[in-house]
Amino acid sequence: MNWQSDRHDVKPIYKQIASHLENQIACGEFPSGSKLPSERELAKQLQVNRSTIVAAYEELQALGLVERKHGSGTKVSSDIWGISYKRIPNWRHIVEQGSLLPNVPLFRQIQQETHHSQIIDLASGELSPDLFPSHFFQELMATKPFTWHLGYEKPQGNITLRETICTHVKKKKQIEVTPASILITSGAQQALHLVIQCLLRAGDAIAIEDPSYFYSLPLFQSAGLRIFLLPTDQDGINPDDVERLYKKHRIKMIFVNPHFQNPTGTLLSMERKLHLLEISAKYGIPIVEDDPYSLTSFSGEPVMTLKSMDQHGTVLYVSSLTKLAASGLRIGWVIGPQTVIERLADAKQQVDFGHSIFPEWISHHFLSSEIFDTHIDDMRAKLLQKSNIIMQALQNKLTDKVSYLVPQGGIHLWCKLNQPVNESALIKEAILHGVVFVPGSVLGSKEGYVRFTFGRAEDDLIEEGIDRFAQALSIAIE
Ligand SMILES: Cc1ncc(COP(=O)(O)O)c(C=O)c1O
């Protein structure tokens, strides 16, 4: 419950809590007949004495708002119309009716924990603040006059930024494209959402990697898609599995994250890339290539994107600036056939009337600046260092207890726990010890795996994070 005591309020704390609960009852947060948290639970949540909650509940009882029965707790009275002039909607029930499903509770819990300053965050899939090009952004905003048009943006996004992206993808990813085939989106995430909403319908079968970031997105289930999993090894998915799935289930689309995959950090091998493209062309199955990480290769060797080898136009290419600059910019893009891009742009226009101009302006200057290349080189070196720190910490603190795939780029490390462990007990202990990670089951794997994101935490906290995890693990396996 979201309540803070107000030190300037002359009302005693129990009355402040009673008023807060009264408001929540009045606005339908607690509908008539619903159960309120137990005295013990609420006292823990609000960090007050249990006697304060007892006094608050007694106050509400005196007002006729709640009924209290020994042994069965406190419930909102069935007759509470007196506190509102209108019939109160049952918001709890209403929020369960929407078509977009919520994130799974475990994922929401982990996300909430990452906001506490004492927690070491080995869970959030983003860069640590020291990797953001903040100086460049500050200088740009202080020195460059902003002259772009402030009206609604074009449905496909700003033309200057799209031209800049054409130059960027040609130079860095060997993708030849014109601005007409690009849509600017709010990160790769919105691109995926639009693809699902506009190009697929309920009942369609799709294939995703197992484990994968896609698995953690309720977007697929919300759209009523039938999801089939493609097992992965150190070289990514096996394209023969795609063919098998197509023959059996007529899959309509394949979603892959071929470079430094989230969560395994693996690269789809060249041989498999070519084979995948062949199968996609043979059966006419579109591939969504989700590629936020390919420029983070630790060796510095460029990787060949599927899109750059796509001779038959079967690949929709998705990328963003989240893992290259800053997640808060919310700039991503889709590259594909013009018909598809126009359809997605029309949907984006319906949803948000086009992109915000300011992140587009900043991203154009960032992508076309002289510092871009040095920033990427610097970032790759720092990510490599972080990955070495986490691997060293795993050796020091968890030898024999875990095995892992050595990341070749990206920001994640996929770790197998060598002994069986109860996942929820582990997560609970880890939070108590002040560290969060993503349990494998959220990403579609069986229990016994965890994803550590080494790109998010600052260098000096990574080892401490693994130390805390090791302590939590030793308690959870007892
Ligand atoms: C593989 C992959 N795709 C897409 C996204 C979405 O990123 P964004 O919307 O910030 O570009 C992420 C974020 O972690 C990711 O790991």
JSON list of N, CA and C in Angstrom, two decimals, residues 122 260-266 298 386-395 398 402-416 437-438 443 449-455 462 466:
[
{"chain": "A", "resi": 122, "resn": "LEU", "atom": "N", "xyz": [21.31, -6.82, -10.58]},
{"chain": "A", "resi": 122, "resn": "LEU", "atom": "CA", "xyz": [21.88, -7.68, -11.63]},
{"chain": "A", "resi": 122, "resn": "LEU", "atom": "C", "xyz": [20.73, -8.21, -12.49]},
{"chain": "A", "resi": 260, "resn": "PHE", "atom": "N", "xyz": [24.39, -11.96, -29.46]},
{"chain": "A", "resi": 260, "resn": "PHE", "atom": "CA", "xyz": [24.59, -11.78, -28.01]},
{"chain": "A", "resi": 260, "resn": "PHE", "atom": "C", "xyz": [23.22, -11.79, -27.33]},
{"chain": "A", "resi": 261, "resn": "GLN", "atom": "N", "xyz": [22.58, -12.90, -27.57]},
{"chain": "A", "resi": 261, "resn": "GLN", "atom": "CA", "xyz": [21.17, -13.07, -27.22]},
{"chain": "A", "resi": 261, "resn": "GLN", "atom": "C", "xyz": [20.85, -12.79, -25.74]},
{"chain": "A", "resi": 262, "resn": "ASN", "atom": "N", "xyz": [19.70, -12.24, -25.54]},
{"chain": "A", "resi": 262, "resn": "ASN", "atom": "CA", "xyz": [19.15, -12.06, -24.19]},
{"chain": "A", "resi": 262, "resn": "ASN", "atom": "C", "xyz": [18.28, -13.28, -23.92]},
{"chain": "A", "resi": 263, "resn": "PRO", "atom": "N", "xyz": [18.62, -14.19, -23.02]},
{"chain": "A", "resi": 263, "resn": "PRO", "atom": "CA", "xyz": [19.59, -14.07, -21.93]},
{"chain": "A", "resi": 263, "resn": "PRO", "atom": "C", "xyz": [20.92, -14.81, -22.12]},
{"chain": "A", "resi": 264, "resn": "THR", "atom": "N", "xyz": [21.12, -15.62, -23.16]},
{"chain": "A", "resi": 264, "resn": "THR", "atom": "CA", "xyz": [22.27, -16.53, -23.15]},
{"chain": "A", "resi": 264, "resn": "THR", "atom": "C", "xyz": [23.59, -15.89, -23.60]},
{"chain": "A", "resi": 265, "resn": "GLY", "atom": "N", "xyz": [23.51, -14.71, -24.23]},
{"chain": "A", "resi": 265, "resn": "GLY", "atom": "CA", "xyz": [24.72, -14.04, -24.70]},
{"chain": "A", "resi": 265, "resn": "GLY", "atom": "C", "xyz": [25.33, -14.69, -25.95]},
{"chain": "A", "resi": 266, "resn": "THR", "atom": "N", "xyz": [24.64, -15.68, -26.55]},
{"chain": "A", "resi": 266, "resn": "THR", "atom": "CA", "xyz": [25.22, -16.42, -27.67]},
{"chain": "A", "resi": 266, "resn": "THR", "atom": "C", "xyz": [24.99, -15.71, -29.02]},
{"chain": "A", "resi": 298, "resn": "PHE", "atom": "N", "xyz": [32.53, -8.04, -28.09]},
{"chain": "A", "resi": 298, "resn": "PHE", "atom": "CA", "xyz": [33.75, -7.78, -27.31]},
{"chain": "A", "resi": 298, "resn": "PHE", "atom": "C", "xyz": [35.00, -7.85, -28.18]},
{"chain": "A", "resi": 386, "resn": "LYS", "atom": "N", "xyz": [33.32, -5.54, -17.41]},
{"chain": "A", "resi": 386, "resn": "LYS", "atom": "CA", "xyz": [32.25, -5.95, -16.48]},
{"chain": "A", "resi": 386, "resn": "LYS", "atom": "C", "xyz": [32.02, -7.46, -16.57]},
{"chain": "A", "resi": 387, "resn": "SER", "atom": "N", "xyz": [32.08, -7.97, -17.82]},
{"chain": "A", "resi": 387, "resn": "SER", "atom": "CA", "xyz": [31.84, -9.41, -17.97]},
{"chain": "A", "resi": 387, "resn": "SER", "atom": "C", "xyz": [32.99, -10.20, -17.32]},
{"chain": "A", "resi": 388, "resn": "ASN", "atom": "N", "xyz": [34.22, -9.68, -17.42]},
{"chain": "A", "resi": 388, "resn": "ASN", "atom": "CA", "xyz": [35.34, -10.36, -16.75]},
{"chain": "A", "resi": 388, "resn": "ASN", "atom": "C", "xyz": [35.18, -10.30, -15.24]},
{"chain": "A", "resi": 389, "resn": "ILE", "atom": "N", "xyz": [34.70, -9.16, -14.74]},
{"chain": "A", "resi": 389, "resn": "ILE", "atom": "CA", "xyz": [34.53, -9.03, -13.28]},
{"chain": "A", "resi": 389, "resn": "ILE", "atom": "C", "xyz": [33.51, -10.06, -12.80]},
{"chain": "A", "resi": 390, "resn": "ILE", "atom": "N", "xyz": [32.39, -10.17, -13.52]},
{"chain": "A", "resi": 390, "resn": "ILE", "atom": "CA", "xyz": [31.35, -11.09, -13.03]},
{"chain": "A", "resi": 390, "resn": "ILE", "atom": "C", "xyz": [31.84, -12.54, -13.12]},
{"chain": "A", "resi": 391, "resn": "MET", "atom": "N", "xyz": [32.58, -12.88, -14.20]},
{"chain": "A", "resi": 391, "resn": "MET", "atom": "CA", "xyz": [33.05, -14.26, -14.32]},
{"chain": "A", "resi": 391, "resn": "MET", "atom": "C", "xyz": [34.07, -14.58, -13.22]},
{"chain": "A", "resi": 392, "resn": "GLN", "atom": "N", "xyz": [34.93, -13.59, -12.93]},
{"chain": "A", "resi": 392, "resn": "GLN", "atom": "CA", "xyz": [35.91, -13.79, -11.85]},
{"chain": "A", "resi": 392, "resn": "GLN", "atom": "C", "xyz": [35.20, -13.99, -10.51]},
{"chain": "A", "resi": 393, "resn": "ALA", "atom": "N", "xyz": [34.15, -13.17, -10.30]},
{"chain": "A", "resi": 393, "resn": "ALA", "atom": "CA", "xyz": [33.40, -13.28, -9.03]},
{"chain": "A", "resi": 393, "resn": "ALA", "atom": "C", "xyz": [32.72, -14.65, -8.95]},
{"chain": "A", "resi": 394, "resn": "LEU", "atom": "N", "xyz": [32.21, -15.14, -10.06]},
{"chain": "A", "resi": 394, "resn": "LEU", "atom": "CA", "xyz": [31.56, -16.46, -10.05]},
{"chain": "A", "resi": 394, "resn": "LEU", "atom": "C", "xyz": [32.59, -17.54, -9.72]},
{"chain": "A", "resi": 395, "resn": "GLN", "atom": "N", "xyz": [33.80, -17.38, -10.28]},
{"chain": "A", "resi": 395, "resn": "GLN", "atom": "CA", "xyz": [34.88, -18.35, -9.97]},
{"chain": "A", "resi": 395, "resn": "GLN", "atom": "C", "xyz": [35.21, -18.32, -8.49]},
{"chain": "A", "resi": 398, "resn": "LEU", "atom": "N", "xyz": [31.53, -18.96, -6.32]},
{"chain": "A", "resi": 398, "resn": "LEU", "atom": "CA", "xyz": [30.57, -20.03, -6.61]},
{"chain": "A", "resi": 398, "resn": "LEU", "atom": "C", "xyz": [31.18, -21.19, -7.39]},
{"chain": "A", "resi": 402, "resn": "VAL", "atom": "N", "xyz": [28.07, -23.33, -9.95]},
{"chain": "A", "resi": 402, "resn": "VAL", "atom": "CA", "xyz": [27.41, -22.86, -11.18]},
{"chain": "A", "resi": 402, "resn": "VAL", "atom": "C", "xyz": [28.28, -23.15, -12.39]},
{"chain": "A", "resi": 403, "resn": "SER", "atom": "N", "xyz": [27.64, -23.22, -13.55]},
{"chain": "A", "resi": 403, "resn": "SER", "atom": "CA", "xyz": [28.40, -23.22, -14.80]},
{"chain": "A", "resi": 403, "resn": "SER", "atom": "C", "xyz": [27.72, -22.20, -15.71]},
{"chain": "A", "resi": 404, "resn": "TYR", "atom": "N", "xyz": [28.47, -21.62, -16.63]},
{"chain": "A", "resi": 404, "resn": "TYR", "atom": "CA", "xyz": [27.88, -20.54, -17.42]},
{"chain": "A", "resi": 404, "resn": "TYR", "atom": "C", "xyz": [28.49, -20.47, -18.81]},
{"chain": "A", "resi": 405, "resn": "LEU", "atom": "N", "xyz": [27.76, -19.78, -19.69]},
{"chain": "A", "resi": 405, "resn": "LEU", "atom": "CA", "xyz": [28.27, -19.55, -21.04]},
{"chain": "A", "resi": 405, "resn": "LEU", "atom": "C", "xyz": [29.07, -18.26, -21.02]},
{"chain": "A", "resi": 406, "resn": "VAL", "atom": "N", "xyz": [30.26, -18.28, -21.59]},
{"chain": "A", "resi": 406, "resn": "VAL", "atom": "CA", "xyz": [31.09, -17.07, -21.59]},
{"chain": "A", "resi": 406, "resn": "VAL", "atom": "C", "xyz": [30.51, -16.09, -22.62]},
{"chain": "A", "resi": 407, "resn": "PRO", "atom": "N", "xyz": [30.06, -14.90, -22.16]},
{"chain": "A", "resi": 407, "resn": "PRO", "atom": "CA", "xyz": [29.46, -13.97, -23.13]},
{"chain": "A", "resi": 407, "resn": "PRO", "atom": "C", "xyz": [30.50, -13.43, -24.11]},
{"chain": "A", "resi": 408, "resn": "GLN", "atom": "N", "xyz": [30.10, -13.30, -25.36]},
{"chain": "A", "resi": 408, "resn": "GLN", "atom": "CA", "xyz": [31.00, -12.74, -26.38]},
{"chain": "A", "resi": 408, "resn": "GLN", "atom": "C", "xyz": [30.65, -11.30, -26.70]},
{"chain": "A", "resi": 409, "resn": "GLY", "atom": "N", "xyz": [29.60, -10.81, -26.06]},
{"chain": "A", "resi": 409, "resn": "GLY", "atom": "CA", "xyz": [29.14, -9.44, -26.28]},
{"chain": "A", "resi": 409, "resn": "GLY", "atom": "C", "xyz": [27.89, -9.25, -25.45]},
{"chain": "A", "resi": 410, "resn": "GLY", "atom": "N", "xyz": [27.25, -8.09, -25.60]},
{"chain": "A", "resi": 410, "resn": "GLY", "atom": "CA", "xyz": [25.99, -7.87, -24.89]},
{"chain": "A", "resi": 410, "resn": "GLY", "atom": "C", "xyz": [26.17, -7.56, -23.43]},
{"chain": "A", "resi": 411, "resn": "ILE", "atom": "N", "xyz": [25.13, -7.78, -22.64]},
{"chain": "A", "resi": 411, "resn": "ILE", "atom": "CA", "xyz": [25.16, -7.35, -21.24]},
{"chain": "A", "resi": 411, "resn": "ILE", "atom": "C", "xyz": [24.71, -8.44, -20.26]},
{"chain": "A", "resi": 412, "resn": "HIS", "atom": "N", "xyz": [24.42, -9.65, -20.79]},
{"chain": "A", "resi": 412, "resn": "HIS", "atom": "CA", "xyz": [23.87, -10.69, -19.93]},
{"chain": "A", "resi": 412, "resn": "HIS", "atom": "C", "xyz": [24.78, -11.92, -19.83]},
{"chain": "A", "resi": 413, "resn": "LEU", "atom": "N", "xyz": [24.69, -12.59, -18.68]},
{"chain": "A", "resi": 413, "resn": "LEU", "atom": "CA", "xyz": [25.39, -13.87, -18.51]},
{"chain": "A", "resi": 413, "resn": "LEU", "atom": "C", "xyz": [24.37, -14.90, -18.04]},
{"chain": "A", "resi": 414, "resn": "TRP", "atom": "N", "xyz": [24.36, -16.05, -18.73]},
{"chain": "A", "resi": 414, "resn": "TRP", "atom": "CA", "xyz": [23.37, -17.11, -18.45]},
{"chain": "A", "resi": 414, "resn": "TRP", "atom": "C", "xyz": [24.05, -18.19, -17.64]},
{"chain": "A", "resi": 415, "resn": "CYS", "atom": "N", "xyz": [23.46, -18.47, -16.50]},
{"chain": "A", "resi": 415, "resn": "CYS", "atom": "CA", "xyz": [24.16, -19.27, -15.52]},
{"chain": "A", "resi": 415, "resn": "CYS", "atom": "C", "xyz": [23.31, -20.47, -15.10]},
{"chain": "A", "resi": 416, "resn": "LYS", "atom": "N", "xyz": [23.91, -21.64, -15.06]},
{"chain": "A", "resi": 416, "resn": "LYS", "atom": "CA", "xyz": [23.19, -22.84, -14.64]},
{"chain": "A", "resi": 416, "resn": "LYS", "atom": "C", "xyz": [23.61, -23.15, -13.19]},
{"chain": "A", "resi": 437, "resn": "PHE", "atom": "N", "xyz": [18.24, -10.65, -9.49]},
{"chain": "A", "resi": 437, "resn": "PHE", "atom": "CA", "xyz": [18.64, -11.23, -10.78]},
{"chain": "A", "resi": 437, "resn": "PHE", "atom": "C", "xyz": [17.34, -11.68, -11.43]},
{"chain": "A", "resi": 438, "resn": "VAL", "atom": "N", "xyz": [17.42, -12.24, -12.66]},
{"chain": "A", "resi": 438, "resn": "VAL", "atom": "CA", "xyz": [16.20, -12.73, -13.29]},
{"chain": "A", "resi": 438, "resn": "VAL", "atom": "C", "xyz": [16.22, -14.26, -13.27]},
{"chain": "A", "resi": 443, "resn": "LEU", "atom": "N", "xyz": [12.19, -16.45, -18.26]},
{"chain": "A", "resi": 443, "resn": "LEU", "atom": "CA", "xyz": [12.65, -16.39, -19.65]},
{"chain": "A", "resi": 443, "resn": "LEU", "atom": "C", "xyz": [12.38, -17.70, -20.39]},
{"chain": "A", "resi": 449, "resn": "TYR", "atom": "N", "xyz": [18.19, -22.13, -13.62]},
{"chain": "A", "resi": 449, "resn": "TYR", "atom": "CA", "xyz": [19.03, -21.18, -14.37]},
{"chain": "A", "resi": 449, "resn": "TYR", "atom": "C", "xyz": [18.77, -19.77, -13.86]},
{"chain": "A", "resi": 450, "resn": "VAL", "atom": "N", "xyz": [19.77, -18.92, -13.98]},
{"chain": "A", "resi": 450, "resn": "VAL", "atom": "CA", "xyz": [19.54, -17.51, -13.66]},
{"chain": "A", "resi": 450, "resn": "VAL", "atom": "C", "xyz": [20.21, -16.65, -14.72]},
{"chain": "A", "resi": 451, "resn": "ARG", "atom": "N", "xyz": [19.64, -15.46, -14.92]},
{"chain": "A", "resi": 451, "resn": "ARG", "atom": "CA", "xyz": [20.29, -14.48, -15.80]},
{"chain": "A", "resi": 451, "resn": "ARG", "atom": "C", "xyz": [20.85, -13.37, -14.94]},
{"chain": "A", "resi": 452, "resn": "PHE", "atom": "N", "xyz": [22.18, -13.15, -15.06]},
{"chain": "A", "resi": 452, "resn": "PHE", "atom": "CA", "xyz": [22.79, -12.00, -14.41]},
{"chain": "A", "resi": 452, "resn": "PHE", "atom": "C", "xyz": [23.06, -10.97, -15.49]},
{"chain": "A", "resi": 453, "resn": "THR", "atom": "N", "xyz": [22.62, -9.75, -15.27]},
{"chain": "A", "resi": 453, "resn": "THR", "atom": "CA", "xyz": [22.97, -8.67, -16.20]},
{"chain": "A", "resi": 453, "resn": "THR", "atom": "C", "xyz": [24.17, -7.93, -15.63]},
{"chain": "A", "resi": 454, "resn": "PHE", "atom": "N", "xyz": [25.33, -8.08, -16.30]},
{"chain": "A", "resi": 454, "resn": "PHE", "atom": "CA", "xyz": [26.53, -7.43, -15.77]},
{"chain": "A", "resi": 454, "resn": "PHE", "atom": "C", "xyz": [26.66, -6.00, -16.27]},
{"chain": "A", "resi": 455, "resn": "GLY", "atom": "N", "xyz": [25.86, -5.64, -17.31]},
{"chain": "A", "resi": 455, "resn": "GLY", "atom": "CA", "xyz": [25.98, -4.31, -17.91]},
{"chain": "A", "resi": 455, "resn": "GLY", "atom": "C", "xyz": [25.36, -3.21, -17.06]},
{"chain": "A", "resi": 462, "resn": "ILE", "atom": "N", "xyz": [29.60, -5.31, -8.71]},
{"chain": "A", "resi": 462, "resn": "ILE", "atom": "CA", "xyz": [29.29, -6.61, -9.33]},
{"chain": "A", "resi": 462, "resn": "ILE", "atom": "C", "xyz": [29.74, -7.75, -8.43]},
{"chain": "A", "resi": 466, "resn": "ILE", "atom": "N", "xyz": [27.48, -10.68, -6.52]},
{"chain": "A", "resi": 466, "resn": "ILE", "atom": "CA", "xyz": [27.64, -12.15, -6.63]},
{"chain": "A", "resi": 466, "resn": "ILE", "atom": "C", "xyz": [27.89, -12.75, -5.24]}
]
